[in-house]
Short mmCIF file of C-alpha atoms and ligand atoms in Angstrom, two decimals:
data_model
loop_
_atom_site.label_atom_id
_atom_site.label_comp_id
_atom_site.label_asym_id
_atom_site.label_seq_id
_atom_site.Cartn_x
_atom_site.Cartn_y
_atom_site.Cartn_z
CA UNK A 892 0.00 0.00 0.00
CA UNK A 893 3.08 2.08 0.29
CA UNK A 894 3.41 5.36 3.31
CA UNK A 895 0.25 7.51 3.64
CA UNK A 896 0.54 10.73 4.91
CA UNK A 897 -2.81 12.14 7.03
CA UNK A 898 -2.77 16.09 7.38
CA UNK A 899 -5.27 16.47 9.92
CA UNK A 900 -6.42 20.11 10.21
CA UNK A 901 -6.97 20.55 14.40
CA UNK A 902 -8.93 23.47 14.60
CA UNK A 903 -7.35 27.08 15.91
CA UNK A 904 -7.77 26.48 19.57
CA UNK A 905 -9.90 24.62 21.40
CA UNK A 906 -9.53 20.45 21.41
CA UNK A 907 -13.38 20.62 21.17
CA UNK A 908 -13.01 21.68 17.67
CA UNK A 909 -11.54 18.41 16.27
CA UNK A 910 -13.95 16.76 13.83
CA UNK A 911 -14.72 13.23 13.87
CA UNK A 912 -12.80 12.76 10.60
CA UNK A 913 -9.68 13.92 12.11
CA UNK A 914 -10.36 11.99 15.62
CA UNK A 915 -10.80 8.78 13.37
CA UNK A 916 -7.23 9.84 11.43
CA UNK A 917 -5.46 10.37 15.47
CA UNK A 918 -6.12 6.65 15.83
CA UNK A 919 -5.05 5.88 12.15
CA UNK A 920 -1.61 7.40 12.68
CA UNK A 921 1.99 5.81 14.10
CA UNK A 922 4.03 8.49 13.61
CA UNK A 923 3.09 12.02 14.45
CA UNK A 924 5.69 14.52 12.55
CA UNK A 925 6.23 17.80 14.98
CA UNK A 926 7.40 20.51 13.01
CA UNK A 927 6.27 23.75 15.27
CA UNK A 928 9.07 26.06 15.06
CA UNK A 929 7.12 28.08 12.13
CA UNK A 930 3.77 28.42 14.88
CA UNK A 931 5.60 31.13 16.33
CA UNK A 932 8.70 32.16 19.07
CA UNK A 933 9.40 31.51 22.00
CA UNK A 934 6.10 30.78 24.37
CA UNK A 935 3.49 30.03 21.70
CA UNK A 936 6.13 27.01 20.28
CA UNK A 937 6.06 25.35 23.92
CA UNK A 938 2.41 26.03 23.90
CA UNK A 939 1.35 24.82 20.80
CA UNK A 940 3.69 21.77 21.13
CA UNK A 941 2.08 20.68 24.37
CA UNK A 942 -1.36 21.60 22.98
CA UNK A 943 -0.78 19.08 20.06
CA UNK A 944 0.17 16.44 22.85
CA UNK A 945 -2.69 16.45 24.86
CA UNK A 946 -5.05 16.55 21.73
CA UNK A 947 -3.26 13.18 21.06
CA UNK A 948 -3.25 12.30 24.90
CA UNK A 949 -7.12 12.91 24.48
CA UNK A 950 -8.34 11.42 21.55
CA UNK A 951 -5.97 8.67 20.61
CA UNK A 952 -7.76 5.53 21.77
CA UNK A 953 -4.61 2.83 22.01
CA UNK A 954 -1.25 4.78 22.24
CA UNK A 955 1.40 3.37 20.52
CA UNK A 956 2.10 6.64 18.90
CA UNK A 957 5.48 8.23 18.25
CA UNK A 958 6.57 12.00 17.95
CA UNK A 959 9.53 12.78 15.91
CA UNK A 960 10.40 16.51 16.05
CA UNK A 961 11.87 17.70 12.72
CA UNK A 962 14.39 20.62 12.52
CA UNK A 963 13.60 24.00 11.26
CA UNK A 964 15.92 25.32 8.97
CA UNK A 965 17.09 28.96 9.36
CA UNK A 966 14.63 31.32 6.93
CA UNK A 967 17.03 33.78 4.65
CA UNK A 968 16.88 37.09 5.56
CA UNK A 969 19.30 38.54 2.89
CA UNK A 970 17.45 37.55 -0.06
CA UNK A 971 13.40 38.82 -1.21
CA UNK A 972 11.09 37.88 0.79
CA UNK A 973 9.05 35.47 -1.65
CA UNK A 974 12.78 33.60 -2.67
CA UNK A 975 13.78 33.27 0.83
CA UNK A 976 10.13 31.26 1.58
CA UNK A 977 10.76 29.35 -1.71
CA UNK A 978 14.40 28.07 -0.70
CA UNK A 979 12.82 27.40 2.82
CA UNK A 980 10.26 24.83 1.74
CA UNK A 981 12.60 23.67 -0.75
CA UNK A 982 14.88 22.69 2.52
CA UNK A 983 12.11 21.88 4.88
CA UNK A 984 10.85 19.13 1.88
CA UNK A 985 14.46 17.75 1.76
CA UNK A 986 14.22 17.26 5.57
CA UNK A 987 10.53 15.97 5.73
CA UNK A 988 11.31 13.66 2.57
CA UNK A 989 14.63 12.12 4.69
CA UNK A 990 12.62 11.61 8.40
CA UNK A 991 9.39 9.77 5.92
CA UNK A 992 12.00 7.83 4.45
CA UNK A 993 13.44 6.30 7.87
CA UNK A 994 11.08 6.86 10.22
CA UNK A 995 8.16 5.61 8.89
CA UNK A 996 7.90 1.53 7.90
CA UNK A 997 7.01 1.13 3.81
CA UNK A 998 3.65 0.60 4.41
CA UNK A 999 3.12 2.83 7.64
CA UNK A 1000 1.02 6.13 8.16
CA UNK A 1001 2.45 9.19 9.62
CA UNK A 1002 0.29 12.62 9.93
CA UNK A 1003 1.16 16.24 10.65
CA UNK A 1004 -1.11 18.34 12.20
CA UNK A 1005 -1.94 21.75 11.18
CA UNK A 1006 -2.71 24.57 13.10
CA UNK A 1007 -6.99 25.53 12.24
CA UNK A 1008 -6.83 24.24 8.44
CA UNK A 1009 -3.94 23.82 6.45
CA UNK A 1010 -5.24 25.58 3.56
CA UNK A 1011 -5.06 28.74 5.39
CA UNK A 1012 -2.06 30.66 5.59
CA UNK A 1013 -0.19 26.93 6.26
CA UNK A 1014 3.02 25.15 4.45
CA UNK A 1015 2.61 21.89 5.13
CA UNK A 1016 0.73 21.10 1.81
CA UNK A 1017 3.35 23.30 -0.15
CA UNK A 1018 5.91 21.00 0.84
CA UNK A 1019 4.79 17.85 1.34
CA UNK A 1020 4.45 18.33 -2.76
CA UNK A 1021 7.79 18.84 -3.43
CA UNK A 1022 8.38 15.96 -0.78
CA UNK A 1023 6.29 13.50 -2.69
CA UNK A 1024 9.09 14.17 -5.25
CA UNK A 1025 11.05 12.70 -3.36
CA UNK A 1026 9.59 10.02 -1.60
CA UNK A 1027 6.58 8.08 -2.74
CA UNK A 1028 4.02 8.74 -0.75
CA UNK A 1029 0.29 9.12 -0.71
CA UNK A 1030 -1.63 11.85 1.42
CA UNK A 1031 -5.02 13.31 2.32
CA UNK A 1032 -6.53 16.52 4.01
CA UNK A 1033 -8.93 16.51 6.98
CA UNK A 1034 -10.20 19.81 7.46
CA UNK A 1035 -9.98 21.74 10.49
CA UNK A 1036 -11.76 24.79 11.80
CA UNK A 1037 -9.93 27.33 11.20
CA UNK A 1038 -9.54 31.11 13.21
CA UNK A 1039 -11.26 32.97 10.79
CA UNK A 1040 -14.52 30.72 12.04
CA UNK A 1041 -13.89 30.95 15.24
CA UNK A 1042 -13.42 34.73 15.45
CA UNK A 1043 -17.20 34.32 13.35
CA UNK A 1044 -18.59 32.05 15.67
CA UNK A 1045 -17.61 33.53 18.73
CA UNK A 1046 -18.48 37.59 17.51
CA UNK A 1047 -21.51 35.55 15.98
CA UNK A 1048 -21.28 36.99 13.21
CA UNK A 1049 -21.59 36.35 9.39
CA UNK A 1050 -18.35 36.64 7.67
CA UNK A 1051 -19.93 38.29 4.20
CA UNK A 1052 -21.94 40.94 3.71
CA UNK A 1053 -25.43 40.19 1.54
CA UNK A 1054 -24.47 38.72 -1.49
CA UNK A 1055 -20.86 40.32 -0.81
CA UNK A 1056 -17.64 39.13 -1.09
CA UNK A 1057 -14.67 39.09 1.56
CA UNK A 1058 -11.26 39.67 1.10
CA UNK A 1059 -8.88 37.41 3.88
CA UNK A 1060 -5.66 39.27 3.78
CA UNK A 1061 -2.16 39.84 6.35
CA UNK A 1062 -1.64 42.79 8.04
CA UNK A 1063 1.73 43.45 5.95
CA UNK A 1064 -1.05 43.54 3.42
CA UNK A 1065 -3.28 45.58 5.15
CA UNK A 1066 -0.66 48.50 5.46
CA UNK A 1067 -0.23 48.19 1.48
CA UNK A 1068 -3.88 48.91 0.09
CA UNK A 1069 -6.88 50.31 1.92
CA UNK A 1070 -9.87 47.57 2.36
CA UNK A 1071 -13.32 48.27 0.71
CA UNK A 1072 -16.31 45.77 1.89
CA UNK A 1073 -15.11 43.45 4.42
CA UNK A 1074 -11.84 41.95 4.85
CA UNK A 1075 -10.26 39.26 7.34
CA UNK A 1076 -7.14 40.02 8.73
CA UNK A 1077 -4.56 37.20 9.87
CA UNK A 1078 -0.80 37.41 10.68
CA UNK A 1079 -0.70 40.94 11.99
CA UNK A 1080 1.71 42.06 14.65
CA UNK A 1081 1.48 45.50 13.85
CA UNK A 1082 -1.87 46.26 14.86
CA UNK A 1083 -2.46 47.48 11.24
CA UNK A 1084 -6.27 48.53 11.66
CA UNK A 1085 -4.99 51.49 13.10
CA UNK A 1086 -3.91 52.72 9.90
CA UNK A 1087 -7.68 51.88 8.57
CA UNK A 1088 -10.77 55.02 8.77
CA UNK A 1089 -11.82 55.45 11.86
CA UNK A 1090 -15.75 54.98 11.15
CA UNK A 1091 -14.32 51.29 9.77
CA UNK A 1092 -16.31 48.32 12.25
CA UNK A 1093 -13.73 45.86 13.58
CA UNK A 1094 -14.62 42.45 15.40
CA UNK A 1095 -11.11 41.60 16.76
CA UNK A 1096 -10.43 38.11 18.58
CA UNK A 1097 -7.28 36.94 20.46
CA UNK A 1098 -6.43 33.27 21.76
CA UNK A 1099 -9.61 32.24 20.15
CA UNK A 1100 -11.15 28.91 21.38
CA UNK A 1101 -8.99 28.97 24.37
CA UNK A 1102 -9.32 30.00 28.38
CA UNK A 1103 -7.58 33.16 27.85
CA UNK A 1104 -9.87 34.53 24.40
CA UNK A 1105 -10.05 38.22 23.90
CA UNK A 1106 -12.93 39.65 22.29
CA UNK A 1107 -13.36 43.48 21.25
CA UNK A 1108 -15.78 44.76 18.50
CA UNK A 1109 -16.84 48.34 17.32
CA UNK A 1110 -15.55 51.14 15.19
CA UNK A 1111 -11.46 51.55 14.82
CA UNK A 1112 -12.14 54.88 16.18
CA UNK A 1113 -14.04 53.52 19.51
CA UNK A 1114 -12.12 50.52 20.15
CA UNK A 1115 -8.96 50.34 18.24
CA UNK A 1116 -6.28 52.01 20.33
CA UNK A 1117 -8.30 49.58 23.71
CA UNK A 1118 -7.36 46.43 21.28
CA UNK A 1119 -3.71 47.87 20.87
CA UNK A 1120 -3.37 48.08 24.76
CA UNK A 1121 -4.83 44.99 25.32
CA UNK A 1122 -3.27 43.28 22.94
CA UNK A 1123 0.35 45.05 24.10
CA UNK A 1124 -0.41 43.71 27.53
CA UNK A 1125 -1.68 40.36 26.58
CA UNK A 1126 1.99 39.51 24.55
CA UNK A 1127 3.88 40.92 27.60
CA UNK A 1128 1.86 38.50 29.54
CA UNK A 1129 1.97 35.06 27.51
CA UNK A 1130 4.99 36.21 25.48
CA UNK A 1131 3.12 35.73 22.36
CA UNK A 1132 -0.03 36.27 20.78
CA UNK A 1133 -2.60 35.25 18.38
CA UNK A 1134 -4.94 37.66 16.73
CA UNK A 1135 -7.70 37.93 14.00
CA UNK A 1136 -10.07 40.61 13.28
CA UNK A 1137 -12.74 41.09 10.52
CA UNK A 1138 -13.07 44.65 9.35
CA UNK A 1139 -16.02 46.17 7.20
CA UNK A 1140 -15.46 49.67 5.49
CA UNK A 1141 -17.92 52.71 5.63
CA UNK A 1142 -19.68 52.90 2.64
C1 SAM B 579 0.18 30.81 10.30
S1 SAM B 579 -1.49 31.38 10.42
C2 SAM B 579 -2.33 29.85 10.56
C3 SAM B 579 -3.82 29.94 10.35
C4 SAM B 579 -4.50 28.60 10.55
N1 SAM B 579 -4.07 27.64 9.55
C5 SAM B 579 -6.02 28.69 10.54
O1 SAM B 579 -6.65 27.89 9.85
O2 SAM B 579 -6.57 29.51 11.27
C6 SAM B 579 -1.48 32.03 12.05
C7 SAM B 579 -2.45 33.19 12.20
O3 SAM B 579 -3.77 32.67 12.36
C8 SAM B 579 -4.50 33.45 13.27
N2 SAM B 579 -4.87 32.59 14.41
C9 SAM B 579 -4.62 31.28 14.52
N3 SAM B 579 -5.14 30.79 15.66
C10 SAM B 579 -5.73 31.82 16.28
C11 SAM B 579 -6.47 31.95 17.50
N4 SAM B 579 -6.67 30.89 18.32
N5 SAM B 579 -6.94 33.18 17.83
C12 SAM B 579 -6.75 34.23 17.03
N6 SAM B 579 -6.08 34.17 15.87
C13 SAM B 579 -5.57 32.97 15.49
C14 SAM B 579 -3.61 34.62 13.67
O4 SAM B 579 -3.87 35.70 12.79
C15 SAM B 579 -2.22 34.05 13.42
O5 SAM B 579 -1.30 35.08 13.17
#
């Protein structure tokens, strides 16, 4: 049957949020692949890594799981920005493609799990095609819940406007081109709303789906220099931070 690969989305928070499908793919793996360096520094890595554990801790029926933590290689910093990500896959695949190879037995399955869903603003689906290059190897996505549905779900809130569309979109991004309609804003540790009209609505969620969640919503002029404090104070507190916020432009 050859090595299958399950990439089993885990939802953006909360161990409540893992489907069925991807409970049913816990108990269907051997080896778990741990490659958490890229979640984020310092606290959120330990976090997220121990998070990951006891969603395997809970679910998995019989353990006879293994872990095998995979090095990150160092991201360029001297080349453009879109070159430097491509030669980083390019040696993440190389290092996935080698642990596959002898960690896993010919015919064994191994999963990695990603963060909410892996189609969202997630490499492991990049690479693991260049590392099926490599290694021959089969693979399937479960789907995970990802933050932009829990910031919805817990603002409850529809993402789209009637008959609308929605841009989802980085702060770095953010900074570049105003937003017109509504727009979902991931990866942002610049509190870049701030640079958006002040009669713009925000609904703004930190640490979604978990004990210490953060909610704020109203205009960027009535709440967004409280979600810049908050959020300043929150980092200093955990050491790192999650945040998502949907914003909708005056007409
Ligand atoms: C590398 S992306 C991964 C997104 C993930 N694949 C998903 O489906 O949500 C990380 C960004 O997702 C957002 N995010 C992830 N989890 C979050 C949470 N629990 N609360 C708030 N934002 C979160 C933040 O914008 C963070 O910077």
């Amino acid at each position: 049957m050859g090595r299958h690969i399950h990439v089993i989305g885990i939802g953006a928070g909360d161990p409540d949020y893992l489907t069925v499908q991807a409970i049913n793919a816990l108990n269907d793996t051997q080896v778990f692949f741990a490659m958490d360096k890229g979640l984020g520094k310092g606290g959120a890595t330990r976090d997220l890594v121990a998070l990951r554990r006891q969603i395997c801790e809970r679910f998995i029926r019989e353990p006879g799981y293994r872990f095998v933590e995979l090095p990150d290689p160092k991201r360029s910093t001297e080349t453009d920005y879109r070159e430097a990500v491509f030669d980083w896959h390019a040696a993440r695949a190389r290092i996935w493609a080698a642990a596959i190879a002898t960690e896993l037995a010919p015919d064994g399955v191994g999963a990695f799990l990603a963060w909410g869903d892996p189609s969202l603003y997630d490499s492991t689906l990049r690479i693991l095609d260049a590392v099926s290059a490599e290694v021959d190897i089969s693979y399937d996505v479960i789907p995970g819940i990802t933050a932009v549905q829990a910031l919805t779900a817990r603002h409850r809130i529809p993402l789209n406007e009637v008959g609308a569309s929605v841009l989802i979109t980085t702060g770095r991004q953010l900074r570049a081109r105003a937003v017109t309609g509504s727009a979902v804003v991931m990866l942002d540790a610049e509190c870049s709303f701030l640079s958006c009209p002040p009669q713009t609505r925000i609904w703004w969620g930190a640490y979604l789906g978990t004990a210490d969640e953060l909610l704020v919503a109203g205009t960027v002029g009535e709440v967004g220099t409280r979600i810049a404090a908050l959020r300043a104070e929150a980092r200093a507190r955990h050491g790192w931070i999650m945040d998502t916020y949907l914003l909708q432009a005056p007409d």
